[in-house]
């Protein structure tokens, strides 16, 4: 799973990196310990435009399906397994036409045993674009036109970890390379076709970090510093996140 990540790019950097035409009014602080239910940036294909343009929105991490009676299930819907998103009622509709990118500098994962946190990031230091889904949920307790009447939520799509990254954990986010972003976001294309277009590998590196990240209230750039005393050549694991398409069902 992916349960914690780093979002340290400011809004201006995100607008440039993801070729955003429509940025949000709200600006979030950088966050080195993003946890479920926090407000996060998402990039999506604006459905209000006649042409395909990228919009930057602020969503709450933890998907609330449009049909949900309340938002209580959000904390259980932070990840969606790529192998089942086309079938599960909670994700099926969003997979078809509400796909997004969730920007990150990197993400944390814990190995077991022992329970040691690692910081996993692009090997070249570039921002990551985690594949996600989003939904708008209508809060019936709030009358329109109050903006709080609608809640935007998101989830991160995960897959089986590949290469040496699998030594840390058996799951990882599906990562979308720059070349594949527009195809993934295109809401005029169905989910299966969009997933088939995710072909470009994203090389990753990882190193152990302090257990301070375990506490959600801890934050700041010190969380991504490598643990001291790790011999050169032993602190980095190299791996690749490629197209990560699940095997067809038999």
CSV table of N, CA and C in Angstrom, one decimal, residues 71-193:
chain,number,residue,atom,x,y,z
A,71,UNK,N,-19.3,10.3,4.6
A,71,UNK,CA,-17.9,10.3,4.3
A,71,UNK,C,-17.0,9.4,5.2
A,72,UNK,N,-17.6,8.5,6.0
A,72,UNK,CA,-16.9,7.7,7.0
A,72,UNK,C,-16.0,6.7,6.4
A,73,UNK,N,-16.3,6.3,5.1
A,73,UNK,CA,-15.4,5.2,4.5
A,73,UNK,C,-14.2,5.8,3.9
A,74,UNK,N,-13.9,7.1,3.9
A,74,UNK,CA,-12.8,7.7,3.3
A,74,UNK,C,-11.5,7.1,3.8
A,75,UNK,N,-11.3,7.0,5.1
A,75,UNK,CA,-10.1,6.5,5.7
A,75,UNK,C,-9.7,5.1,5.3
A,76,UNK,N,-10.7,4.3,4.8
A,76,UNK,CA,-10.4,3.0,4.3
A,76,UNK,C,-10.2,2.9,2.8
A,77,UNK,N,-10.3,4.0,2.1
A,77,UNK,CA,-10.2,4.1,0.6
A,77,UNK,C,-9.1,4.9,0.2
A,78,UNK,N,-7.9,4.8,0.9
A,78,UNK,CA,-6.8,5.6,0.5
A,78,UNK,C,-6.0,5.0,-0.7
A,79,UNK,N,-6.2,3.7,-0.9
A,79,UNK,CA,-5.5,3.0,-2.0
A,79,UNK,C,-6.6,2.1,-2.8
A,80,UNK,N,-6.3,2.0,-4.1
A,80,UNK,CA,-7.1,1.1,-4.9
A,80,UNK,C,-6.2,0.2,-5.7
A,81,UNK,N,-6.4,-1.1,-5.6
A,81,UNK,CA,-5.6,-2.1,-6.2
A,81,UNK,C,-5.8,-2.1,-7.7
A,82,UNK,N,-4.8,-2.0,-8.5
A,82,UNK,CA,-4.9,-1.9,-10.0
A,82,UNK,C,-5.6,-3.2,-10.5
A,83,UNK,N,-5.4,-4.3,-9.8
A,83,UNK,CA,-5.9,-5.5,-10.3
A,83,UNK,C,-7.4,-5.6,-10.3
A,84,UNK,N,-8.0,-4.8,-9.5
A,84,UNK,CA,-9.5,-4.9,-9.3
A,84,UNK,C,-10.3,-3.6,-9.5
A,85,UNK,N,-9.6,-2.5,-9.9
A,85,UNK,CA,-10.3,-1.2,-10.0
A,85,UNK,C,-11.4,-1.2,-11.1
A,86,UNK,N,-11.3,-2.1,-12.1
A,86,UNK,CA,-12.3,-2.1,-13.1
A,86,UNK,C,-13.5,-2.8,-12.7
A,87,UNK,N,-13.5,-3.6,-11.6
A,87,UNK,CA,-14.6,-4.4,-11.1
A,87,UNK,C,-15.3,-3.9,-9.8
A,88,UNK,N,-14.5,-3.3,-8.9
A,88,UNK,CA,-15.0,-2.9,-7.6
A,88,UNK,C,-15.9,-1.8,-7.7
A,89,UNK,N,-17.2,-1.8,-7.2
A,89,UNK,CA,-18.1,-0.7,-7.3
A,89,UNK,C,-17.6,0.6,-6.8
A,90,UNK,N,-16.7,0.6,-5.8
A,90,UNK,CA,-16.2,1.8,-5.2
A,90,UNK,C,-15.3,2.6,-6.2
A,91,UNK,N,-14.7,1.8,-7.1
A,91,UNK,CA,-13.7,2.5,-8.0
A,91,UNK,C,-14.1,2.4,-9.5
A,92,UNK,N,-15.0,1.5,-9.8
A,92,UNK,CA,-15.3,1.2,-11.2
A,92,UNK,C,-15.6,2.5,-12.0
A,93,UNK,N,-16.5,3.3,-11.5
A,93,UNK,CA,-16.9,4.5,-12.3
A,93,UNK,C,-15.8,5.5,-12.4
A,94,UNK,N,-15.1,5.7,-11.3
A,94,UNK,CA,-14.0,6.7,-11.4
A,94,UNK,C,-12.9,6.2,-12.3
A,95,UNK,N,-12.6,4.9,-12.3
A,95,UNK,CA,-11.6,4.4,-13.2
A,95,UNK,C,-11.9,4.7,-14.7
A,96,UNK,N,-13.2,4.6,-15.0
A,96,UNK,CA,-13.6,4.8,-16.4
A,96,UNK,C,-13.5,6.3,-16.8
A,97,UNK,N,-13.7,7.3,-16.0
A,97,UNK,CA,-13.6,8.6,-16.5
A,97,UNK,C,-13.2,9.7,-15.5
A,98,UNK,N,-12.7,9.3,-14.3
A,98,UNK,CA,-12.2,10.3,-13.3
A,98,UNK,C,-10.9,9.9,-12.8
A,99,UNK,N,-9.9,9.9,-13.7
A,99,UNK,CA,-8.5,9.5,-13.3
A,99,UNK,C,-7.7,10.8,-13.0
A,100,UNK,N,-6.8,10.7,-12.1
A,100,UNK,CA,-6.0,11.9,-11.8
A,100,UNK,C,-4.5,11.5,-11.6
A,101,UNK,N,-3.7,12.5,-11.4
A,101,UNK,CA,-2.3,12.3,-11.0
A,101,UNK,C,-2.2,13.0,-9.6
A,102,UNK,N,-1.5,12.3,-8.7
A,102,UNK,CA,-1.2,12.8,-7.4
A,102,UNK,C,0.3,13.1,-7.3
A,103,UNK,N,0.7,14.4,-7.3
A,103,UNK,CA,2.1,14.7,-7.3
A,103,UNK,C,2.8,14.4,-6.0
A,104,UNK,N,4.0,13.9,-6.1
A,104,UNK,CA,4.8,13.6,-4.9
A,104,UNK,C,6.3,13.8,-5.2
A,105,UNK,N,7.0,14.2,-4.2
A,105,UNK,CA,8.5,14.1,-4.3
A,105,UNK,C,9.0,12.7,-4.1
A,106,UNK,N,8.3,11.9,-3.3
A,106,UNK,CA,8.6,10.6,-3.0
A,106,UNK,C,7.6,10.0,-2.0
A,107,UNK,N,7.7,8.8,-1.6
A,107,UNK,CA,6.8,8.2,-0.6
A,107,UNK,C,7.5,7.3,0.3
A,108,UNK,N,6.9,7.0,1.5
A,108,UNK,CA,7.5,6.2,2.5
A,108,UNK,C,6.9,4.8,2.5
A,109,UNK,N,7.7,3.8,2.8
A,109,UNK,CA,7.2,2.5,2.9
A,109,UNK,C,8.0,1.8,4.1
A,110,UNK,N,7.4,0.9,4.7
A,110,UNK,CA,8.0,0.2,5.9
A,110,UNK,C,8.3,-1.2,5.6
A,111,UNK,N,9.5,-1.7,5.8
A,111,UNK,CA,9.8,-3.1,5.6
A,111,UNK,C,9.5,-3.8,6.9
A,112,UNK,N,9.2,-5.1,6.8
A,112,UNK,CA,8.9,-6.0,7.9
A,112,UNK,C,9.5,-7.4,7.7
A,113,UNK,N,10.1,-8.0,8.7
A,113,UNK,CA,10.7,-7.4,9.8
A,113,UNK,C,12.1,-6.9,9.5
A,114,UNK,N,12.7,-6.0,10.2
A,114,UNK,CA,12.1,-5.2,11.2
A,114,UNK,C,11.3,-4.0,10.6
A,115,UNK,N,10.5,-3.3,11.3
A,115,UNK,CA,9.7,-2.3,10.8
A,115,UNK,C,10.5,-1.0,10.6
A,116,UNK,N,11.2,-0.9,9.4
A,116,UNK,CA,12.1,0.2,9.2
A,116,UNK,C,11.5,1.0,8.0
A,117,UNK,N,11.3,2.4,8.2
A,117,UNK,CA,10.8,3.2,7.1
A,117,UNK,C,11.9,3.5,6.1
A,118,UNK,N,11.5,3.5,4.9
A,118,UNK,CA,12.3,3.8,3.7
A,118,UNK,C,11.7,5.0,3.0
A,119,UNK,N,12.5,5.9,2.4
A,119,UNK,CA,12.1,6.9,1.5
A,119,UNK,C,12.3,6.5,0.1
A,120,UNK,N,11.3,6.4,-0.7
A,120,UNK,CA,11.4,5.9,-2.1
A,120,UNK,C,11.1,7.1,-3.0
A,121,UNK,N,12.0,7.3,-4.0
A,121,UNK,CA,11.9,8.5,-4.8
A,121,UNK,C,12.4,8.2,-6.2
A,122,UNK,N,12.1,9.1,-7.2
A,122,UNK,CA,12.7,8.9,-8.5
A,122,UNK,C,14.2,8.9,-8.5
A,123,UNK,N,14.8,8.0,-9.2
A,123,UNK,CA,16.3,7.9,-9.2
A,123,UNK,C,16.9,9.2,-9.7
A,124,UNK,N,16.3,9.9,-10.6
A,124,UNK,CA,16.8,11.2,-11.1
A,124,UNK,C,16.4,12.4,-10.3
A,125,UNK,N,15.7,12.2,-9.2
A,125,UNK,CA,15.2,13.3,-8.4
A,125,UNK,C,14.0,14.1,-8.9
A,126,UNK,N,13.4,13.6,-10.0
A,126,UNK,CA,12.3,14.3,-10.6
A,126,UNK,C,11.0,14.1,-9.8
A,127,UNK,N,10.0,14.9,-9.9
A,127,UNK,CA,8.8,14.7,-9.1
A,127,UNK,C,8.1,13.4,-9.6
A,128,UNK,N,7.4,12.7,-8.8
A,128,UNK,CA,6.6,11.5,-9.1
A,128,UNK,C,5.2,11.9,-9.4
A,129,UNK,N,4.6,11.2,-10.3
A,129,UNK,CA,3.1,11.4,-10.6
A,129,UNK,C,2.5,10.1,-10.3
A,130,UNK,N,1.8,10.0,-9.1
A,130,UNK,CA,1.2,8.7,-8.8
A,130,UNK,C,-0.2,8.7,-9.4
A,131,UNK,N,-0.5,7.5,-10.0
A,131,UNK,CA,-1.8,7.3,-10.6
A,131,UNK,C,-2.9,7.3,-9.5
A,132,UNK,N,-4.0,8.1,-9.8
A,132,UNK,CA,-5.1,8.1,-8.8
A,132,UNK,C,-6.4,8.2,-9.5
A,133,UNK,N,-7.4,8.1,-8.7
A,133,UNK,CA,-8.8,8.3,-9.1
A,133,UNK,C,-9.4,9.4,-8.2
A,134,UNK,N,-10.5,10.1,-8.7
A,134,UNK,CA,-11.1,11.1,-7.9
A,134,UNK,C,-12.6,11.0,-8.0
A,135,UNK,N,-13.3,11.5,-7.0
A,135,UNK,CA,-14.8,11.5,-7.0
A,135,UNK,C,-15.2,12.8,-6.3
A,136,UNK,N,-16.4,13.3,-6.8
A,136,UNK,CA,-17.1,14.4,-6.1
A,136,UNK,C,-18.2,13.8,-5.4
A,137,UNK,N,-18.3,14.1,-4.1
A,137,UNK,CA,-19.4,13.6,-3.2
A,137,UNK,C,-20.2,14.8,-2.7
A,138,UNK,N,-21.6,14.6,-2.8
A,138,UNK,CA,-22.5,15.7,-2.4
A,138,UNK,C,-22.9,15.5,-1.0
A,139,UNK,N,-22.5,16.5,-0.1
A,139,UNK,CA,-22.9,16.4,1.3
A,139,UNK,C,-24.3,17.0,1.4
A,140,UNK,N,-25.3,16.2,1.7
A,140,UNK,CA,-26.7,16.6,1.7
A,140,UNK,C,-27.0,17.4,2.9
A,141,UNK,N,-26.1,17.5,3.9
A,141,UNK,CA,-26.3,18.3,5.1
A,141,UNK,C,-26.0,19.8,4.8
A,142,UNK,N,-25.4,20.1,3.7
A,142,UNK,CA,-25.0,21.4,3.3
A,142,UNK,C,-25.7,21.9,2.1
A,143,UNK,N,-26.4,23.1,2.2
A,143,UNK,CA,-27.2,23.6,1.1
A,143,UNK,C,-26.3,24.3,0.1
A,144,UNK,N,-26.6,24.1,-1.2
A,144,UNK,CA,-25.9,24.9,-2.2
A,144,UNK,C,-26.5,26.3,-2.2
A,145,UNK,N,-25.7,27.3,-2.6
A,145,UNK,CA,-24.4,27.2,-3.3
A,145,UNK,C,-23.2,27.2,-2.4
A,146,UNK,N,-23.3,26.8,-1.2
A,146,UNK,CA,-22.1,26.7,-0.3
A,146,UNK,C,-21.1,25.8,-0.9
A,147,UNK,N,-19.8,26.2,-1.1
A,147,UNK,CA,-18.8,25.3,-1.7
A,147,UNK,C,-18.7,24.0,-0.9
A,148,UNK,N,-19.0,24.0,0.4
A,148,UNK,CA,-18.8,22.8,1.2
A,148,UNK,C,-19.8,21.7,0.9
A,149,UNK,N,-20.8,22.1,0.0
A,149,UNK,CA,-21.8,21.1,-0.4
A,149,UNK,C,-21.2,19.9,-1.2
A,150,UNK,N,-20.0,20.2,-1.8
A,150,UNK,CA,-19.4,19.2,-2.6
A,150,UNK,C,-18.0,18.9,-2.1
A,151,UNK,N,-17.6,17.7,-1.9
A,151,UNK,CA,-16.3,17.2,-1.4
A,151,UNK,C,-15.6,16.5,-2.5
A,152,UNK,N,-14.4,16.9,-2.8
A,152,UNK,CA,-13.5,16.3,-3.8
A,152,UNK,C,-12.5,15.3,-3.0
A,153,UNK,N,-12.6,14.1,-3.4
A,153,UNK,CA,-11.7,13.1,-2.7
A,153,UNK,C,-10.9,12.3,-3.7
A,154,UNK,N,-9.8,11.6,-3.3
A,154,UNK,CA,-9.0,10.9,-4.2
A,154,UNK,C,-8.4,9.6,-3.5
A,155,UNK,N,-7.9,8.7,-4.4
A,155,UNK,CA,-7.2,7.5,-3.9
A,155,UNK,C,-6.0,7.3,-4.8
A,156,UNK,N,-5.0,6.6,-4.3
A,156,UNK,CA,-3.8,6.2,-5.0
A,156,UNK,C,-3.9,4.8,-5.5
A,157,UNK,N,-3.6,4.6,-6.7
A,157,UNK,CA,-3.7,3.2,-7.3
A,157,UNK,C,-2.4,2.5,-7.0
A,158,UNK,N,-2.4,1.3,-6.5
A,158,UNK,CA,-1.2,0.5,-6.2
A,158,UNK,C,-1.2,-0.8,-7.0
A,159,UNK,N,0.0,-1.3,-7.1
A,159,UNK,CA,0.3,-2.5,-7.8
A,159,UNK,C,1.3,-3.3,-7.1
A,160,UNK,N,1.6,-4.5,-7.6
A,160,UNK,CA,2.7,-5.4,-7.0
A,160,UNK,C,4.0,-4.7,-7.2
A,161,UNK,N,4.8,-4.6,-6.2
A,161,UNK,CA,6.2,-4.0,-6.3
A,161,UNK,C,7.1,-4.8,-7.2
A,162,UNK,N,7.9,-4.2,-7.9
A,162,UNK,CA,8.8,-4.8,-8.8
A,162,UNK,C,10.3,-4.6,-8.4
A,163,UNK,N,11.2,-5.5,-8.9
A,163,UNK,CA,12.6,-5.3,-8.7
A,163,UNK,C,12.9,-5.3,-7.2
A,164,UNK,N,14.0,-4.6,-6.9
A,164,UNK,CA,14.5,-4.6,-5.5
A,164,UNK,C,13.6,-3.8,-4.6
A,165,UNK,N,12.7,-2.9,-5.1
A,165,UNK,CA,11.8,-2.2,-4.3
A,165,UNK,C,10.9,-3.2,-3.5
A,166,UNK,N,10.7,-4.4,-4.1
A,166,UNK,CA,9.8,-5.4,-3.5
A,166,UNK,C,10.5,-6.0,-2.2
A,167,UNK,N,11.8,-5.7,-2.0
A,167,UNK,CA,12.4,-6.1,-0.8
A,167,UNK,C,11.9,-5.3,0.4
A,168,UNK,N,11.4,-4.1,0.1
A,168,UNK,CA,10.9,-3.3,1.2
A,168,UNK,C,9.5,-3.6,1.5
A,169,UNK,N,8.7,-3.6,0.4
A,169,UNK,CA,7.2,-3.9,0.6
A,169,UNK,C,6.7,-4.5,-0.7
A,170,UNK,N,5.6,-5.3,-0.6
A,170,UNK,CA,5.1,-6.0,-1.7
A,170,UNK,C,4.2,-5.2,-2.6
A,171,UNK,N,3.8,-4.0,-2.2
A,171,UNK,CA,3.0,-3.1,-3.0
A,171,UNK,C,3.7,-1.7,-3.2
A,172,UNK,N,3.3,-1.0,-4.2
A,172,UNK,CA,3.8,0.3,-4.5
A,172,UNK,C,2.8,1.0,-5.4
A,173,UNK,N,2.9,2.4,-5.4
A,173,UNK,CA,2.0,3.2,-6.3
A,173,UNK,C,2.3,2.9,-7.8
A,174,UNK,N,1.3,2.9,-8.6
A,174,UNK,CA,1.5,3.0,-10.0
A,174,UNK,C,1.9,4.4,-10.4
A,175,UNK,N,3.1,4.5,-11.0
A,175,UNK,CA,3.7,5.8,-11.3
A,175,UNK,C,3.6,6.1,-12.8
A,176,UNK,N,3.2,7.3,-13.1
A,176,UNK,CA,3.0,7.7,-14.5
A,176,UNK,C,4.1,8.6,-15.0
A,177,UNK,N,4.9,8.2,-16.0
A,177,UNK,CA,6.0,9.0,-16.5
A,177,UNK,C,5.4,10.2,-17.3
A,178,UNK,N,6.2,11.2,-17.5
A,178,UNK,CA,5.8,12.4,-18.2
A,178,UNK,C,5.1,12.1,-19.6
A,179,UNK,N,5.7,11.1,-20.3
A,179,UNK,CA,5.3,10.8,-21.6
A,179,UNK,C,3.9,10.2,-21.6
A,180,UNK,N,3.4,9.6,-20.5
A,180,UNK,CA,2.2,8.9,-20.5
A,180,UNK,C,1.1,9.7,-19.7
A,181,UNK,N,1.4,10.9,-19.2
A,181,UNK,CA,0.4,11.6,-18.3
A,181,UNK,C,-0.8,12.0,-19.1
A,182,UNK,N,-0.7,12.5,-20.3
A,182,UNK,CA,-1.9,13.1,-21.0
A,182,UNK,C,-2.9,11.9,-21.3
A,183,UNK,N,-2.3,10.8,-21.7
A,183,UNK,CA,-3.2,9.6,-22.0
A,183,UNK,C,-3.9,9.1,-20.8
A,184,UNK,N,-3.2,9.1,-19.6
A,184,UNK,CA,-3.9,8.7,-18.4
A,184,UNK,C,-5.0,9.6,-18.0
A,185,UNK,N,-4.8,10.9,-18.1
A,185,UNK,CA,-5.8,11.9,-17.7
A,185,UNK,C,-7.0,12.0,-18.6
A,186,UNK,N,-6.8,11.6,-19.9
A,186,UNK,CA,-7.9,11.9,-20.9
A,186,UNK,C,-9.2,11.2,-20.5
A,187,UNK,N,-10.2,12.0,-20.1
A,187,UNK,CA,-11.4,11.5,-19.6
A,187,UNK,C,-12.3,11.0,-20.8
A,188,UNK,N,-11.9,11.2,-22.0
A,188,UNK,CA,-12.7,10.7,-23.1
A,188,UNK,C,-12.3,9.3,-23.4
A,189,UNK,N,-11.3,8.8,-22.8
A,189,UNK,CA,-10.8,7.4,-23.0
A,189,UNK,C,-11.1,6.5,-21.8
A,190,UNK,N,-11.6,5.3,-22.1
A,190,UNK,CA,-11.9,4.4,-21.0
A,190,UNK,C,-10.7,4.0,-20.1
A,191,UNK,N,-11.0,3.5,-19.0
A,191,UNK,CA,-9.9,3.1,-18.0
A,191,UNK,C,-9.0,2.1,-18.5
A,192,UNK,N,-9.5,1.0,-19.1
A,192,UNK,CA,-8.6,-0.1,-19.6
A,192,UNK,C,-7.7,0.4,-20.7
A,193,UNK,N,-8.2,1.3,-21.6
A,193,UNK,CA,-7.3,1.8,-22.6
A,193,UNK,C,-6.3,2.8,-22.1
